[in-house]
Amino acid sequence: MSFIAADPTGDRIEQYHQLVTQAEALVAGEANRIANAANLSALVFHALSAVNWVGFYFYDGHELVVGPFQGKPACVRIGLGKGVCGTAAQTGETQLVPDVHAFDGHIACDADTRSEIVVPLIRGGELVGVFDLDSPQPGRFDDIDRAGLESVAQVFLAAT
């Protein structure tokens, strides 16, 4: 298989539309969640600027366990309700954190991280895991990122 990730053009909303289209093409015909998480992590990591970690944590029935990612080594296990990832998993709501130092209970896996967004992965009312992005830039993520990354997460869920 050969896949070429085109550099996105247009405004940020259009760039996310293009990223989602690329994500759909990348996972087309593949149902393995590890393979899809690995490829989507790489795609998003290289497509977005000012990110230092992009990856997945999967729920094992008790806690979140690190899955495929791009970036520095990560925390391996995160309890539900702990940190930004555990909060997204427990609440079922995307967590958009402009300053991780102001987030009560933030887990600092990478000291360079200043902002974070975590999208919960829920299928049929059941927690699958979370899709997590970190940035060394404060306030890096906004509602455009939220909508775009939630769309990428839905591509993952639809494929696996």
Coordinates of N, CA and C in Angstrom, one line a residue:
M1 N 0.8 -1.2 0.0 CA 0.0 0.0 0.0 C 0.9 1.2 0.0
S2 N 0.5 2.2 -0.8 CA 1.2 3.5 -0.8 C 0.2 4.5 -0.5
F3 N 0.6 5.4 0.4 CA -0.3 6.5 0.9 C 0.5 7.8 0.9
I4 N 0.0 8.8 0.3 CA 0.7 10.1 0.2 C -0.2 11.1 1.0
A5 N 0.3 11.7 2.0 CA -0.4 12.7 2.8 C -0.1 14.1 2.2
A6 N -1.1 14.7 1.6 CA -0.9 16.0 0.9 C -1.0 17.1 2.0
D7 N -0.2 18.1 1.8 CA -0.2 19.2 2.7 C -1.5 19.9 2.5
P8 N -2.2 20.2 3.7 CA -3.5 20.8 3.6 C -3.4 22.3 3.1
T9 N -4.5 22.7 2.5 CA -4.5 24.1 2.0 C -5.8 24.7 2.5
G10 N -5.9 26.0 2.3 CA -7.2 26.7 2.7 C -7.1 27.1 4.1
D11 N -8.3 27.5 4.6 CA -8.4 27.9 6.1 C -8.4 26.7 6.9
R12 N -8.3 26.9 8.2 CA -8.2 25.7 9.2 C -9.3 24.8 9.1
I13 N -10.5 25.3 8.9 CA -11.7 24.4 8.7 C -11.5 23.5 7.5
E14 N -11.1 24.1 6.4 CA -10.9 23.3 5.2 C -9.7 22.3 5.4
Q15 N -8.7 22.7 6.1 CA -7.6 21.8 6.3 C -8.0 20.6 7.1
Y16 N -8.9 20.8 8.1 CA -9.4 19.7 8.8 C -10.3 18.8 7.9
H17 N -11.1 19.4 7.0 CA -11.8 18.5 6.1 C -10.9 17.7 5.3
Q18 N -9.8 18.3 4.8 CA -8.8 17.5 4.0 C -8.2 16.4 4.9
L19 N -7.9 16.7 6.2 CA -7.3 15.8 7.1 C -8.2 14.6 7.3
V20 N -9.5 14.9 7.5 CA -10.5 13.8 7.7 C -10.6 12.9 6.4
T21 N -10.5 13.5 5.3 CA -10.6 12.8 4.0 C -9.3 11.9 3.9
Q22 N -8.2 12.4 4.3 CA -7.0 11.6 4.3 C -7.1 10.4 5.3
A23 N -7.6 10.7 6.5 CA -7.8 9.7 7.5 C -8.7 8.6 7.0
E24 N -9.8 9.0 6.3 CA -10.7 7.9 5.8 C -10.0 7.1 4.8
A25 N -9.2 7.7 3.9 CA -8.5 6.9 2.9 C -7.4 6.0 3.6
L26 N -6.8 6.5 4.6 CA -5.8 5.7 5.3 C -6.3 4.5 6.0
V27 N -7.5 4.5 6.5 CA -8.0 3.4 7.3 C -9.0 2.5 6.4
A28 N -9.3 3.0 5.2 CA -10.2 2.2 4.4 C -9.8 0.8 4.2
G29 N -10.7 -0.1 4.5 CA -10.5 -1.5 4.4 C -9.7 -2.2 5.5
E30 N -9.3 -1.4 6.5 CA -8.6 -2.0 7.6 C -9.4 -1.8 8.9
A31 N -9.6 -2.9 9.6 CA -10.4 -2.9 10.8 C -9.6 -3.1 12.1
N32 N -8.3 -3.3 12.0 CA -7.5 -3.5 13.2 C -7.2 -2.2 13.9
R33 N -7.6 -2.1 15.1 CA -7.6 -0.8 15.8 C -6.1 -0.4 16.1
I34 N -5.2 -1.3 16.3 CA -3.8 -0.9 16.6 C -3.2 -0.3 15.3
A35 N -3.4 -1.0 14.2 CA -2.9 -0.5 12.9 C -3.5 0.9 12.6
N36 N -4.8 1.0 12.8 CA -5.4 2.3 12.5 C -5.0 3.4 13.4
A37 N -4.9 3.1 14.7 CA -4.4 4.1 15.7 C -3.0 4.5 15.4
A38 N -2.1 3.6 15.0 CA -0.7 3.9 14.6 C -0.7 4.8 13.4
N39 N -1.4 4.5 12.4 CA -1.4 5.3 11.2 C -2.0 6.7 11.4
L40 N -3.1 6.7 12.1 CA -3.8 8.0 12.4 C -2.9 8.9 13.3
S41 N -2.3 8.3 14.2 CA -1.3 9.1 15.1 C -0.3 9.8 14.2
A42 N 0.3 9.0 13.3 CA 1.4 9.5 12.5 C 0.8 10.6 11.5
L43 N -0.3 10.3 10.9 CA -0.9 11.3 10.0 C -1.2 12.6 10.7
V44 N -1.8 12.6 11.9 CA -2.2 13.8 12.6 C -0.9 14.5 13.1
F45 N 0.0 13.8 13.6 CA 1.3 14.3 14.2 C 2.0 15.1 13.1
H46 N 2.0 14.6 11.9 CA 2.8 15.3 10.8 C 1.9 16.4 10.1
A47 N 0.6 16.3 10.3 CA -0.3 17.3 9.6 C -0.4 18.6 10.4
L48 N -0.4 18.5 11.7 CA -0.6 19.7 12.6 C 0.7 20.3 13.1
S49 N 0.7 21.6 13.1 CA 1.9 22.3 13.7 C 1.8 22.4 15.2
A50 N 2.9 22.6 15.8 CA 3.0 22.8 17.2 C 2.4 21.8 18.1
V51 N 2.6 20.5 17.7 CA 2.1 19.4 18.6 C 3.4 18.6 19.0
N52 N 3.4 18.1 20.2 CA 4.6 17.3 20.6 C 4.2 15.8 21.0
W53 N 2.9 15.5 20.9 CA 2.4 14.2 21.2 C 1.0 14.0 20.6
V54 N 0.8 12.9 19.9 CA -0.5 12.6 19.3 C -0.6 11.1 19.5
G55 N -1.7 10.6 20.1 CA -1.8 9.2 20.2 C -3.1 8.8 20.9
F56 N -3.2 7.5 21.2 CA -4.4 6.8 21.7 C -4.1 6.2 23.0
Y57 N -5.1 6.2 23.9 CA -5.1 5.4 25.1 C -6.3 4.5 24.9
F58 N -6.2 3.2 25.2 CA -7.4 2.3 25.2 C -7.8 1.9 26.5
Y59 N -9.1 1.8 26.7 CA -9.7 1.4 28.0 C -9.7 -0.1 28.0
D60 N -9.2 -0.7 29.1 CA -9.1 -2.1 29.3 C -10.1 -2.7 30.2
G61 N -11.1 -1.9 30.6 CA -12.1 -2.3 31.5 C -11.9 -1.8 32.9
H62 N -10.7 -1.3 33.1 CA -10.3 -0.8 34.5 C -9.7 0.6 34.4
E63 N -8.8 0.8 33.4 CA -8.1 2.1 33.2 C -7.7 2.3 31.8
L64 N -7.1 3.4 31.5 CA -6.6 3.7 30.1 C -5.2 3.2 30.0
V65 N -4.9 2.5 28.9 CA -3.5 2.0 28.7 C -3.0 2.6 27.4
V66 N -1.8 3.1 27.4 CA -1.2 3.7 26.2 C -1.3 2.8 25.0
G67 N -1.6 3.4 23.9 CA -1.7 2.6 22.6 C -0.7 3.3 21.7
P68 N -0.9 3.2 20.4 CA 0.0 3.8 19.4 C 0.1 5.3 19.5
F69 N 1.2 5.9 19.3 CA 1.4 7.3 19.4 C 2.6 7.8 18.7
Q70 N 2.7 9.1 18.6 CA 3.9 9.8 18.0 C 4.3 10.8 19.1
G71 N 5.6 10.8 19.5 CA 6.1 11.8 20.5 C 7.0 11.1 21.4
K72 N 7.3 11.7 22.5 CA 8.2 11.2 23.5 C 7.5 10.0 24.3
P73 N 8.2 9.2 24.9 CA 7.6 8.1 25.7 C 6.5 8.7 26.7
A74 N 5.4 7.9 26.9 CA 4.2 8.4 27.6 C 4.0 7.6 28.8
C75 N 3.1 8.2 29.6 CA 2.6 7.5 30.8 C 1.9 6.2 30.3
V76 N 2.1 5.1 30.9 CA 1.5 3.8 30.4 C 0.1 3.7 30.9
R77 N -0.3 3.9 32.1 CA -1.6 3.7 32.6 C -2.2 5.0 33.2
I78 N -3.4 5.3 33.0 CA -4.1 6.4 33.5 C -5.5 6.0 34.0
G79 N -5.7 6.3 35.3 CA -7.0 5.9 35.9 C -8.2 6.8 35.4
L80 N -9.4 6.3 35.3 CA -10.5 7.1 35.0 C -10.6 8.3 36.0
G81 N -10.9 9.4 35.4 CA -11.0 10.6 36.3 C -9.7 11.3 36.6
K82 N -8.6 10.7 36.2 CA -7.2 11.2 36.5 C -6.7 12.0 35.3
G83 N -6.2 13.1 35.5 CA -5.6 13.9 34.5 C -6.6 14.3 33.4
V84 N -6.1 14.8 32.3 CA -7.0 15.3 31.2 C -7.6 14.0 30.5
C85 N -6.8 13.0 30.2 CA -7.2 11.8 29.6 C -8.3 11.1 30.4
G86 N -8.0 10.9 31.6 CA -9.0 10.2 32.5 C -10.3 11.0 32.7
T87 N -10.2 12.3 32.7 CA -11.4 13.1 32.8 C -12.2 13.0 31.5
A88 N -11.6 13.0 30.3 CA -12.3 12.8 29.1 C -13.0 11.5 29.1
A89 N -12.3 10.5 29.5 CA -12.8 9.1 29.5 C -14.0 9.0 30.5
Q90 N -13.9 9.6 31.6 CA -14.9 9.5 32.6 C -16.2 10.3 32.3
T91 N -16.0 11.5 31.7 CA -17.1 12.4 31.4 C -17.7 12.1 30.1
G92 N -16.9 11.5 29.2 CA -17.4 11.3 27.8 C -17.4 12.6 27.0
E93 N -16.7 13.6 27.5 CA -16.7 14.9 26.8 C -15.3 15.3 26.4
T94 N -15.1 15.9 25.3 CA -13.8 16.4 24.9 C -13.3 17.4 25.9
Q95 N -12.1 17.2 26.3 CA -11.4 18.2 27.2 C -10.4 19.0 26.4
L96 N -10.7 20.3 26.4 CA -9.8 21.3 25.7 C -9.2 22.1 26.8
V97 N -7.9 22.0 27.0 CA -7.2 22.6 28.1 C -6.1 23.5 27.6
P98 N -6.4 24.9 27.6 CA -5.4 25.8 27.1 C -4.1 25.9 27.9
D99 N -4.2 25.6 29.2 CA -3.0 25.6 30.1 C -3.1 24.4 31.1
V100 N -2.2 23.4 30.8 CA -2.3 22.2 31.6 C -1.9 22.4 33.0
H101 N -1.1 23.5 33.3 CA -0.7 23.8 34.7 C -1.9 24.3 35.5
A102 N -2.9 24.8 34.8 CA -4.1 25.3 35.5 C -5.2 24.2 35.7
F103 N -4.9 23.0 35.1 CA -5.9 21.9 35.2 C -5.6 21.0 36.4
D104 N -6.5 21.0 37.3 CA -6.3 20.3 38.6 C -6.1 18.8 38.3
G105 N -5.0 18.3 38.8 CA -4.7 16.9 38.7 C -4.0 16.5 37.3
H106 N -3.6 17.5 36.6 CA -2.9 17.2 35.3 C -1.7 16.2 35.6
I107 N -1.6 15.3 34.7 CA -0.5 14.3 34.7 C 0.6 14.8 33.7
A108 N 1.8 15.1 34.2 CA 2.8 15.6 33.3 C 3.7 14.5 32.8
C109 N 3.3 13.9 31.7 CA 4.1 12.8 31.1 C 5.3 13.5 30.4
D110 N 5.1 14.7 29.8 CA 6.1 15.4 29.1 C 6.1 16.8 29.7
A111 N 7.2 17.2 30.3 CA 7.3 18.5 31.0 C 7.2 19.7 30.0
D112 N 7.4 19.4 28.7 CA 7.3 20.5 27.7 C 5.8 20.8 27.3
T113 N 4.9 19.9 27.7 CA 3.5 20.1 27.3 C 2.9 21.3 28.0
R114 N 2.2 22.2 27.3 CA 1.6 23.4 27.9 C 0.1 23.4 27.7
S115 N -0.4 22.8 26.6 CA -1.8 22.7 26.3 C -2.2 21.3 25.8
E116 N -3.5 20.9 25.9 CA -3.8 19.5 25.6 C -5.3 19.5 25.1
I117 N -5.6 18.6 24.2 CA -7.0 18.3 23.9 C -7.1 16.8 23.9
V118 N -8.2 16.3 24.5 CA -8.5 14.8 24.5 C -9.9 14.6 24.1
V119 N -10.0 13.7 23.1 CA -11.4 13.3 22.6 C -11.7 11.9 23.1
P120 N -12.8 11.8 23.8 CA -13.2 10.4 24.2 C -13.6 9.6 23.0
L121 N -13.3 8.3 23.0 CA -13.7 7.4 22.0 C -14.8 6.5 22.5
I122 N -16.0 6.7 22.1 CA -17.2 6.0 22.6 C -17.9 5.4 21.4
R123 N -18.2 4.1 21.5 CA -18.9 3.3 20.5 C -20.1 2.6 21.2
G124 N -21.3 2.9 20.7 CA -22.4 2.2 21.3 C -22.6 2.4 22.8
G125 N -22.2 3.6 23.2 CA -22.3 3.9 24.6 C -21.2 3.4 25.5
E126 N -20.3 2.6 24.9 CA -19.2 2.0 25.6 C -17.9 2.8 25.4
L127 N -17.1 3.0 26.4 CA -15.8 3.6 26.3 C -14.8 2.7 25.6
V128 N -14.2 3.2 24.6 CA -13.1 2.5 23.9 C -11.8 3.0 24.3
G129 N -11.7 4.3 24.5 CA -10.4 4.9 24.9 C -10.5 6.4 24.7
V130 N -9.3 7.0 24.4 CA -9.3 8.5 24.1 C -8.2 8.7 23.1
F131 N -8.4 9.8 22.4 CA -7.5 10.3 21.4 C -6.9 11.6 22.0
D132 N -5.6 11.6 22.2 CA -4.9 12.7 23.0 C -3.9 13.4 22.1
L133 N -3.9 14.8 22.2 CA -2.9 15.6 21.6 C -2.4 16.6 22.6
D134 N -1.1 16.8 22.6 CA -0.4 17.7 23.4 C 0.4 18.7 22.6
S135 N 0.6 19.9 23.2 CA 1.4 20.9 22.5 C 2.3 21.7 23.5
P136 N 3.5 22.1 23.1 CA 4.3 22.9 23.9 C 3.9 24.3 23.9
Q137 N 2.9 24.7 23.1 CA 2.4 26.0 23.0 C 1.1 26.2 23.8
P138 N 1.1 27.2 24.8 CA -0.1 27.5 25.5 C -1.2 27.9 24.6
G139 N -2.5 27.4 24.8 CA -3.6 27.8 24.0 C -3.6 27.3 22.6
R140 N -2.8 26.3 22.3 CA -2.7 25.8 21.0 C -4.0 25.3 20.3
F141 N -4.9 24.7 21.1 CA -6.1 24.1 20.6 C -7.3 25.0 20.9
D142 N -8.2 25.0 19.9 CA -9.5 25.8 20.0 C -10.6 24.9 19.5
D143 N -11.8 25.6 19.4 CA -13.0 24.9 18.9 C -12.9 24.3 17.5
I144 N -12.1 25.0 16.7 CA -11.9 24.4 15.3 C -11.2 23.1 15.4
D145 N -10.1 23.1 16.3 CA -9.4 21.8 16.5 C -10.3 20.8 17.1
R146 N -11.2 21.2 18.1 CA -12.1 20.3 18.7 C -13.0 19.6 17.6
A147 N -13.6 20.4 16.8 CA -14.5 19.8 15.8 C -13.7 18.9 14.8
G148 N -12.5 19.4 14.4 CA -11.7 18.6 13.4 C -11.2 17.3 14.0
L149 N -10.8 17.3 15.3 CA -10.2 16.1 15.9 C -11.3 15.2 16.3
E150 N -12.5 15.7 16.7 CA -13.6 14.8 16.9 C -14.0 14.1 15.6
S151 N -13.9 14.7 14.5 CA -14.2 14.1 13.2 C -13.1 13.0 12.9
V152 N -11.9 13.2 13.2 CA -10.8 12.2 13.0 C -11.1 11.0 13.9
A153 N -11.5 11.3 15.2 CA -11.9 10.2 16.1 C -13.0 9.4 15.6
Q154 N -14.0 10.0 15.0 CA -15.1 9.3 14.4 C -14.7 8.4 13.2
V155 N -13.7 8.8 12.5 CA -13.2 8.0 11.4 C -12.6 6.8 12.0
F156 N -11.8 6.9 13.1 CA -11.2 5.8 13.8 C -12.3 4.8 14.2
L157 N -13.3 5.3 14.9 CA -14.3 4.5 15.5 C -15.1 3.8 14.4
A158 N -15.4 4.4 13.3 CA -16.1 3.8 12.2 C -15.3 2.7 11.5
A159 N -14.0 2.8 11.5 CA -13.2 1.8 10.9 C -12.9 0.6 11.7
T160 N -12.9 0.7 13.0 CA -12.5 -0.4 13.9 C -13.6 -1.1 14.6

